[in-house]
Tab-separated table of C-alpha atoms in Angstrom:
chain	number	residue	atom	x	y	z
S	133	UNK	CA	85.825	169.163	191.404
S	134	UNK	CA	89.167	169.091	190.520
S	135	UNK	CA	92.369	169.482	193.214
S	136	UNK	CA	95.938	169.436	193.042
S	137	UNK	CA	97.260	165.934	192.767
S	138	UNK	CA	100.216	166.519	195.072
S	139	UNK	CA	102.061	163.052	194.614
S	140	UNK	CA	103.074	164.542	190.797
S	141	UNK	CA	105.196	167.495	191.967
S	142	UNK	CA	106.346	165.486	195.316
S	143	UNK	CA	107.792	163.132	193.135
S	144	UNK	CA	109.501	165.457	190.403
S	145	UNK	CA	110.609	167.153	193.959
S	146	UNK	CA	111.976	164.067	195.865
S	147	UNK	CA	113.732	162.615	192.202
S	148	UNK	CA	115.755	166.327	191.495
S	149	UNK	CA	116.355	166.363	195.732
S	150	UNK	CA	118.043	163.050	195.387
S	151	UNK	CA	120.061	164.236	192.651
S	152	UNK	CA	121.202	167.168	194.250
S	153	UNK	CA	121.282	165.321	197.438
S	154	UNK	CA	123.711	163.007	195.700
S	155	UNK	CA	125.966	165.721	193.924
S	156	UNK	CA	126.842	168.052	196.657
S	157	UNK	CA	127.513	165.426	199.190
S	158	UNK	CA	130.143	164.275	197.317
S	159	UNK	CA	131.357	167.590	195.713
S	160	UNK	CA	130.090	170.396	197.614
S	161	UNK	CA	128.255	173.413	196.331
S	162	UNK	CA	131.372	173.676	194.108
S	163	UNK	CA	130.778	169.677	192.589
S	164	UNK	CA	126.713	171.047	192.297
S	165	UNK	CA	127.305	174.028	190.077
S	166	UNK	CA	129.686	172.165	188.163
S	167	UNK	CA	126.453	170.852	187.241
S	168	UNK	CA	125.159	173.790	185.639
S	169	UNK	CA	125.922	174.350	182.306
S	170	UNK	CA	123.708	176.543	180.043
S	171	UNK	CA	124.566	175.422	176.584
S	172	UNK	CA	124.084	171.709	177.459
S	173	UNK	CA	120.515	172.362	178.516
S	174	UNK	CA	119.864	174.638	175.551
S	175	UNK	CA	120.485	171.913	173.286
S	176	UNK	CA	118.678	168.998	175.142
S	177	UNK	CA	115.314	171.458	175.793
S	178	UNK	CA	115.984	173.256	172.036
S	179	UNK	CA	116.271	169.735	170.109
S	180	UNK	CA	113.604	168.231	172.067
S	181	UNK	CA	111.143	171.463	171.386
S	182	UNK	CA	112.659	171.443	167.816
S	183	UNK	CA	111.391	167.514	166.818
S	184	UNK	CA	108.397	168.148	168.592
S	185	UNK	CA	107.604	170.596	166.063
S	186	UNK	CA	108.481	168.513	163.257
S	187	UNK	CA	106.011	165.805	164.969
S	188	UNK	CA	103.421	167.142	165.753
S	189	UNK	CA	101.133	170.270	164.113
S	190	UNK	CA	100.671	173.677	165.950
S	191	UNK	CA	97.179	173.206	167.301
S	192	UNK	CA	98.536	170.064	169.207
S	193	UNK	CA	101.264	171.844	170.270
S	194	UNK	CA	99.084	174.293	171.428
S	195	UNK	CA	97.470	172.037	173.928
S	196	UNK	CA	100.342	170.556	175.335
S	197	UNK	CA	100.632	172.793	179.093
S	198	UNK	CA	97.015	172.315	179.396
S	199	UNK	CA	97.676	168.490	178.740
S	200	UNK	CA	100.421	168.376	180.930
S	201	UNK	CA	98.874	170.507	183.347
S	202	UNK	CA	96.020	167.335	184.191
S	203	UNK	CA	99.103	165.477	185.864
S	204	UNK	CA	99.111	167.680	188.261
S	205	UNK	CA	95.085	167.877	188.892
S	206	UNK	CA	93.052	164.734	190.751
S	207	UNK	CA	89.647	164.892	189.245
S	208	UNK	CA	87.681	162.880	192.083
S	209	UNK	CA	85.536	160.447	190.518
S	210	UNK	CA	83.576	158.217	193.291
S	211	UNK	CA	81.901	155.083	191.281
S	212	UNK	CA	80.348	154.735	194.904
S	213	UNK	CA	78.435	157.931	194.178
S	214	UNK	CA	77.690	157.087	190.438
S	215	UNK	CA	75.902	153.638	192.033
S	216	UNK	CA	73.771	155.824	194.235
S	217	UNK	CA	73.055	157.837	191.667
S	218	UNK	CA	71.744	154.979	189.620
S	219	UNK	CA	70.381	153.395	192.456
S	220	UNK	CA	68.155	156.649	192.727
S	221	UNK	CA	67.503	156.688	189.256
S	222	UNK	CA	66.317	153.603	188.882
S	223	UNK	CA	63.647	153.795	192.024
S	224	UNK	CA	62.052	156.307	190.673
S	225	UNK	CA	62.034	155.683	186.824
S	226	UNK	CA	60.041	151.724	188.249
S	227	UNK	CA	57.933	154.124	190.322
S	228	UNK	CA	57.093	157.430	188.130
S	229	UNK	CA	58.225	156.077	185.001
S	230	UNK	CA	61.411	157.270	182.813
S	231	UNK	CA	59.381	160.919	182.065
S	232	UNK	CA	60.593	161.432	185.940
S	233	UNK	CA	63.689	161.243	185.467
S	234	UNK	CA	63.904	164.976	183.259
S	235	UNK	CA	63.592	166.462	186.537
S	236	UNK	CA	66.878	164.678	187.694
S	237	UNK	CA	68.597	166.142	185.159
S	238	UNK	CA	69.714	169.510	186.622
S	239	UNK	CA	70.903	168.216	189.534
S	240	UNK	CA	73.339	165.876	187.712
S	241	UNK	CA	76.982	167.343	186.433
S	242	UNK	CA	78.460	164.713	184.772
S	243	UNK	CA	77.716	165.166	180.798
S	244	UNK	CA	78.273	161.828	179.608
S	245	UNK	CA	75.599	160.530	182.801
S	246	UNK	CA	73.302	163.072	181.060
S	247	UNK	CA	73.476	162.177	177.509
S	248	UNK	CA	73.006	158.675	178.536
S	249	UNK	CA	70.048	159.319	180.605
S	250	UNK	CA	68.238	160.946	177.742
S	251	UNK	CA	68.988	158.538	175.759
S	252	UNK	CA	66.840	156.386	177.706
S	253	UNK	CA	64.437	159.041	178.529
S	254	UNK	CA	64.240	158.910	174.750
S	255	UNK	CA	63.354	155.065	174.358
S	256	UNK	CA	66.712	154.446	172.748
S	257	UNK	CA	67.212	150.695	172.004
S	258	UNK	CA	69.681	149.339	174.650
S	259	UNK	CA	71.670	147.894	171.808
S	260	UNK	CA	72.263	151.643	170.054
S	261	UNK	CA	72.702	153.045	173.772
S	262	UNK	CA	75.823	151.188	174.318
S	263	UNK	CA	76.956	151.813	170.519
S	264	UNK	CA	76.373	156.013	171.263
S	265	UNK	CA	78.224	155.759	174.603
S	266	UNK	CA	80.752	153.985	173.400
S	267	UNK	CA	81.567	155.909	170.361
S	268	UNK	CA	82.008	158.602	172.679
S	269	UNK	CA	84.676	156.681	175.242
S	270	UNK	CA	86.349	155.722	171.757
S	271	UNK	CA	86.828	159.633	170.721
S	272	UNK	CA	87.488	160.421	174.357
S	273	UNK	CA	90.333	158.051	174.544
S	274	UNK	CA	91.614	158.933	170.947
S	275	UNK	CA	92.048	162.354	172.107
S	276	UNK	CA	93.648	161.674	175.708
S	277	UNK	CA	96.297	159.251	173.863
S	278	UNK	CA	97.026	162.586	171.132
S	279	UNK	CA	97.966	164.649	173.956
S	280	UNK	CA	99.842	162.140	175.862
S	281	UNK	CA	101.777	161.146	172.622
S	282	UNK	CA	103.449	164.604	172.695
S	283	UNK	CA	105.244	163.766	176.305
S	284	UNK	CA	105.511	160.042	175.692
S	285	UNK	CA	107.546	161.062	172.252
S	286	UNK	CA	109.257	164.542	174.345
S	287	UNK	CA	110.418	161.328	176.445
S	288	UNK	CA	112.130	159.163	173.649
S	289	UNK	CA	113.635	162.426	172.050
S	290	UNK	CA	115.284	164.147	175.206
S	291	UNK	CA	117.890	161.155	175.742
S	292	UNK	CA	118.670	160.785	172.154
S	293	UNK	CA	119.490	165.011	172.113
S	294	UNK	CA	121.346	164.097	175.267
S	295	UNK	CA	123.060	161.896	173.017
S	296	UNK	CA	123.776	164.384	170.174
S	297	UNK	CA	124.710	166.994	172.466
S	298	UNK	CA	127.736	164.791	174.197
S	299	UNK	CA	128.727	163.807	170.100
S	300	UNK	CA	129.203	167.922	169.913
S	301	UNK	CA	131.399	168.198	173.311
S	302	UNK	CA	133.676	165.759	172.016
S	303	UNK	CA	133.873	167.044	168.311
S	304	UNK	CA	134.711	170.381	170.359
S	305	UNK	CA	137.076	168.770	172.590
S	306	UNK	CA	139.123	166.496	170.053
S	307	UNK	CA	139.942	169.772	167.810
S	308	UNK	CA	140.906	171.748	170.409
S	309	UNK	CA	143.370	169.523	172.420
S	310	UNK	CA	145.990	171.520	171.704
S	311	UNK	CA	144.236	174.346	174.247
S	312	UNK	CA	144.369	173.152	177.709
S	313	UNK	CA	141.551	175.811	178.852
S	314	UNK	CA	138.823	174.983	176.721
S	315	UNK	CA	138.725	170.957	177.398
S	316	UNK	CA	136.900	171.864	180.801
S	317	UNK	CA	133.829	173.207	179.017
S	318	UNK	CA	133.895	171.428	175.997
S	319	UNK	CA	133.699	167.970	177.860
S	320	UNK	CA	131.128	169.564	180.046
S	321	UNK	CA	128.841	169.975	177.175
S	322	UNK	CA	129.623	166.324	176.286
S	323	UNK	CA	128.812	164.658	179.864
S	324	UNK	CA	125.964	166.996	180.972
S	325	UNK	CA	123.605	166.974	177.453
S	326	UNK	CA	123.427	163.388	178.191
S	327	UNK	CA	122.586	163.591	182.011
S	328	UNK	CA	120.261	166.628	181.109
S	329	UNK	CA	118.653	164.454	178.712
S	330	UNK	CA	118.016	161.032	180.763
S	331	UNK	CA	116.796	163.219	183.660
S	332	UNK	CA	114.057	165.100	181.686
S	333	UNK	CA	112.749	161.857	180.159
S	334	UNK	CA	113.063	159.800	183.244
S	335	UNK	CA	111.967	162.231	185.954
S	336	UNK	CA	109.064	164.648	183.833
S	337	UNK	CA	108.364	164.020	180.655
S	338	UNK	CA	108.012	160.076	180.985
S	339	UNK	CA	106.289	160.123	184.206
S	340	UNK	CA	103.984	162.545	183.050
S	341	UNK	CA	103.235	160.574	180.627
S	342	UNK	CA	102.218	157.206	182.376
S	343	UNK	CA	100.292	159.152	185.257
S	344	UNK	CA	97.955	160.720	182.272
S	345	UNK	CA	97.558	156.962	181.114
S	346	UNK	CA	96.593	155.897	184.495
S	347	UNK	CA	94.200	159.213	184.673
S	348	UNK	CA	92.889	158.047	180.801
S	349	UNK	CA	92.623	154.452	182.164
S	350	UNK	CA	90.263	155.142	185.199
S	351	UNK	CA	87.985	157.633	183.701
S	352	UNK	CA	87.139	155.665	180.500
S	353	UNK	CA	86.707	152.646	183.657
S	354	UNK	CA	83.858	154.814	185.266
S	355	UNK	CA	82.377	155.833	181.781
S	356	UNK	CA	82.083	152.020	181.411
S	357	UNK	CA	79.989	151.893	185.156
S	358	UNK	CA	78.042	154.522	183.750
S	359	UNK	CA	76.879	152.621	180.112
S	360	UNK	CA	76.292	149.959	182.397
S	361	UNK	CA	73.795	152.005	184.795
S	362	UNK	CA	72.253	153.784	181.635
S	363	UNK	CA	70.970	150.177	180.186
S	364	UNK	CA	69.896	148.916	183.692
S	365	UNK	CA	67.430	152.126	183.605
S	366	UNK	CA	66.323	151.776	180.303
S	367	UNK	CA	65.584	148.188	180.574
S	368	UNK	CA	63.242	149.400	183.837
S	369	UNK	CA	65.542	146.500	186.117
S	370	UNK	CA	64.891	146.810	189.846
S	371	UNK	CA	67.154	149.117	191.779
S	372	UNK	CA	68.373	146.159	193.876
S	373	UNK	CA	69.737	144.472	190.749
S	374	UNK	CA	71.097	147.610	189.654
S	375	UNK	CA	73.230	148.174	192.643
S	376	UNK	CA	74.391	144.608	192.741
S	377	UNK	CA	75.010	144.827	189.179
S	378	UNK	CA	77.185	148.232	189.559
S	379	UNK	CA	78.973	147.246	193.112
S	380	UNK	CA	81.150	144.297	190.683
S	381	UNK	CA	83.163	147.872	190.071
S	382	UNK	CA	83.790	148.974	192.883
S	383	UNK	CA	87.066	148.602	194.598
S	384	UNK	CA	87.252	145.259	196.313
S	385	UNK	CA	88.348	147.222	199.757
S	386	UNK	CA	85.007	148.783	199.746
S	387	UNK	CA	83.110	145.860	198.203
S	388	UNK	CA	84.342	143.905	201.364
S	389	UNK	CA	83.525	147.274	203.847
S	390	UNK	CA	79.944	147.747	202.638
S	391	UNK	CA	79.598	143.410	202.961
S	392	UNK	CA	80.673	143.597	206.390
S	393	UNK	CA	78.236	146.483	207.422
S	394	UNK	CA	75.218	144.524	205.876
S	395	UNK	CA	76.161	141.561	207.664
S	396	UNK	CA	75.560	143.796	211.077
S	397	UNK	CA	72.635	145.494	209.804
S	398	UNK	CA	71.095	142.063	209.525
S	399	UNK	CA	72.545	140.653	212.623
């Protein structure tokens, strides 16, 4: 079940608050819309959109909200529950046999726990098992890293338009010295592309970016738990060594919680 990962747009909220924070308590409201400028942003979000286009094909493209969109969702994914799971499994496949465990099968969501447990069901070699699953965490991880290529890359381009932008205020503003009234907006254009651009990289697209790695990162993690459960069933191992086997992957806070309540059960 997926919710809203709230520390994404408290972030993005607490980086712009500081900015403005920062701006009007030194200028005012007057020093903050000085901080406004239209054609500066049109250039920084236009180029950026513009290479991105060159970069990348239109089906990608596509894809990119509903890519971005995951930073801001927290799939939970409890490797506690997964061990259970197995744990489960694995009593009744040594009692009923691996037949039993069809019956399982509707109960379970996860489609990557199911494939694997067929597999088994199957009498799939251990050896191919492993090589099946993890072709699978290999294209799932190929296809995270596409998506998270277009912000990581929306990230290196946004300062560099930044950069072109500020080269146009100050083409605009040396041939036009000799008119007072339009060196105000002209160096705008040439200060403001380039804060425009470091703020999009370093406060969205960038971010973005690394919290879709770290997302990436822990889901191919519990796909790796559940290859690891999938053999223990298929090799019939007892359900004790399947939950000591699993429990090396759980955090080490909880590793150390669920020690110290066996320690009281048996005292």
């Amino acid at each position: 079940m997926k919710k809203i990962d709230m520390l994404t747009p408290i972030g993005i909220l607490i980086g712009i608050s500081m900015v403005v924070f920062g701006v009007i308590s030194s200028g005012g409201i007057s020093g903050f819309l000085a901080f406004i400028d239209v054609p500066s942003i049109l250039i920084v979000l236009g180029g950026v959109f513009g290479t991105l286009c060159v970069s990348f094909p239109l089906k990608q493209l596509k894809n990119m909200g509903r890519v971005g969109k995951q930073a801001f969702q927290s799939k939970e994914i409890n490797v506690e529950e997964i061990v259970g799971t197995f744990v489960h499994l694995s009593e009744k496949a040594r009692r009923e046999g691996l037949l039993s465990l069809e019956a399982e099968l509707e109960q379970i969501d996860d489609s990557f726990v199911k494939k694997g447990i067929l597999l088994a069901i199957d009498g799939v070699e251990p050896e191919m098992i492993r090589e099946l699953l993890e072709a699978e965490i290999a294209a799932v991880e190929e296809r995270h890293a596409r998506g998270r290529n277009m912000f990581e890359k929306a990230g290196d381009y946004a300062p560099a338009w930044g950069m072109i932008g500020t080269l146009v205020g100050l083409v605009l503003m040396l041939k036009s010295l000799n008119a007072p009234s339009s060196l105000g907006p002209n160096m705008a254009i040439a200060l403001l592309t380039t804060f425009y651009g470091a703020l999009l990289s370093n406060l969205f697209f960038q971010p973005i970016a690394a919290k879709l790695a770290g997302k990436t990162e822990h889901e191919l993690f519990v796909k790796e738990v559940i290859i690891e459960g999938v053999i223990g069933l298929q090799a019939g191992q007892n359900s004790r060594f399947v939950q000591a086997k699993l429990k090396v992957f759980a955090p080490v806070e909880k590793r150390k919680l669920e020690e110290k309540r066996e320690h009281v059960r048996e005292a």
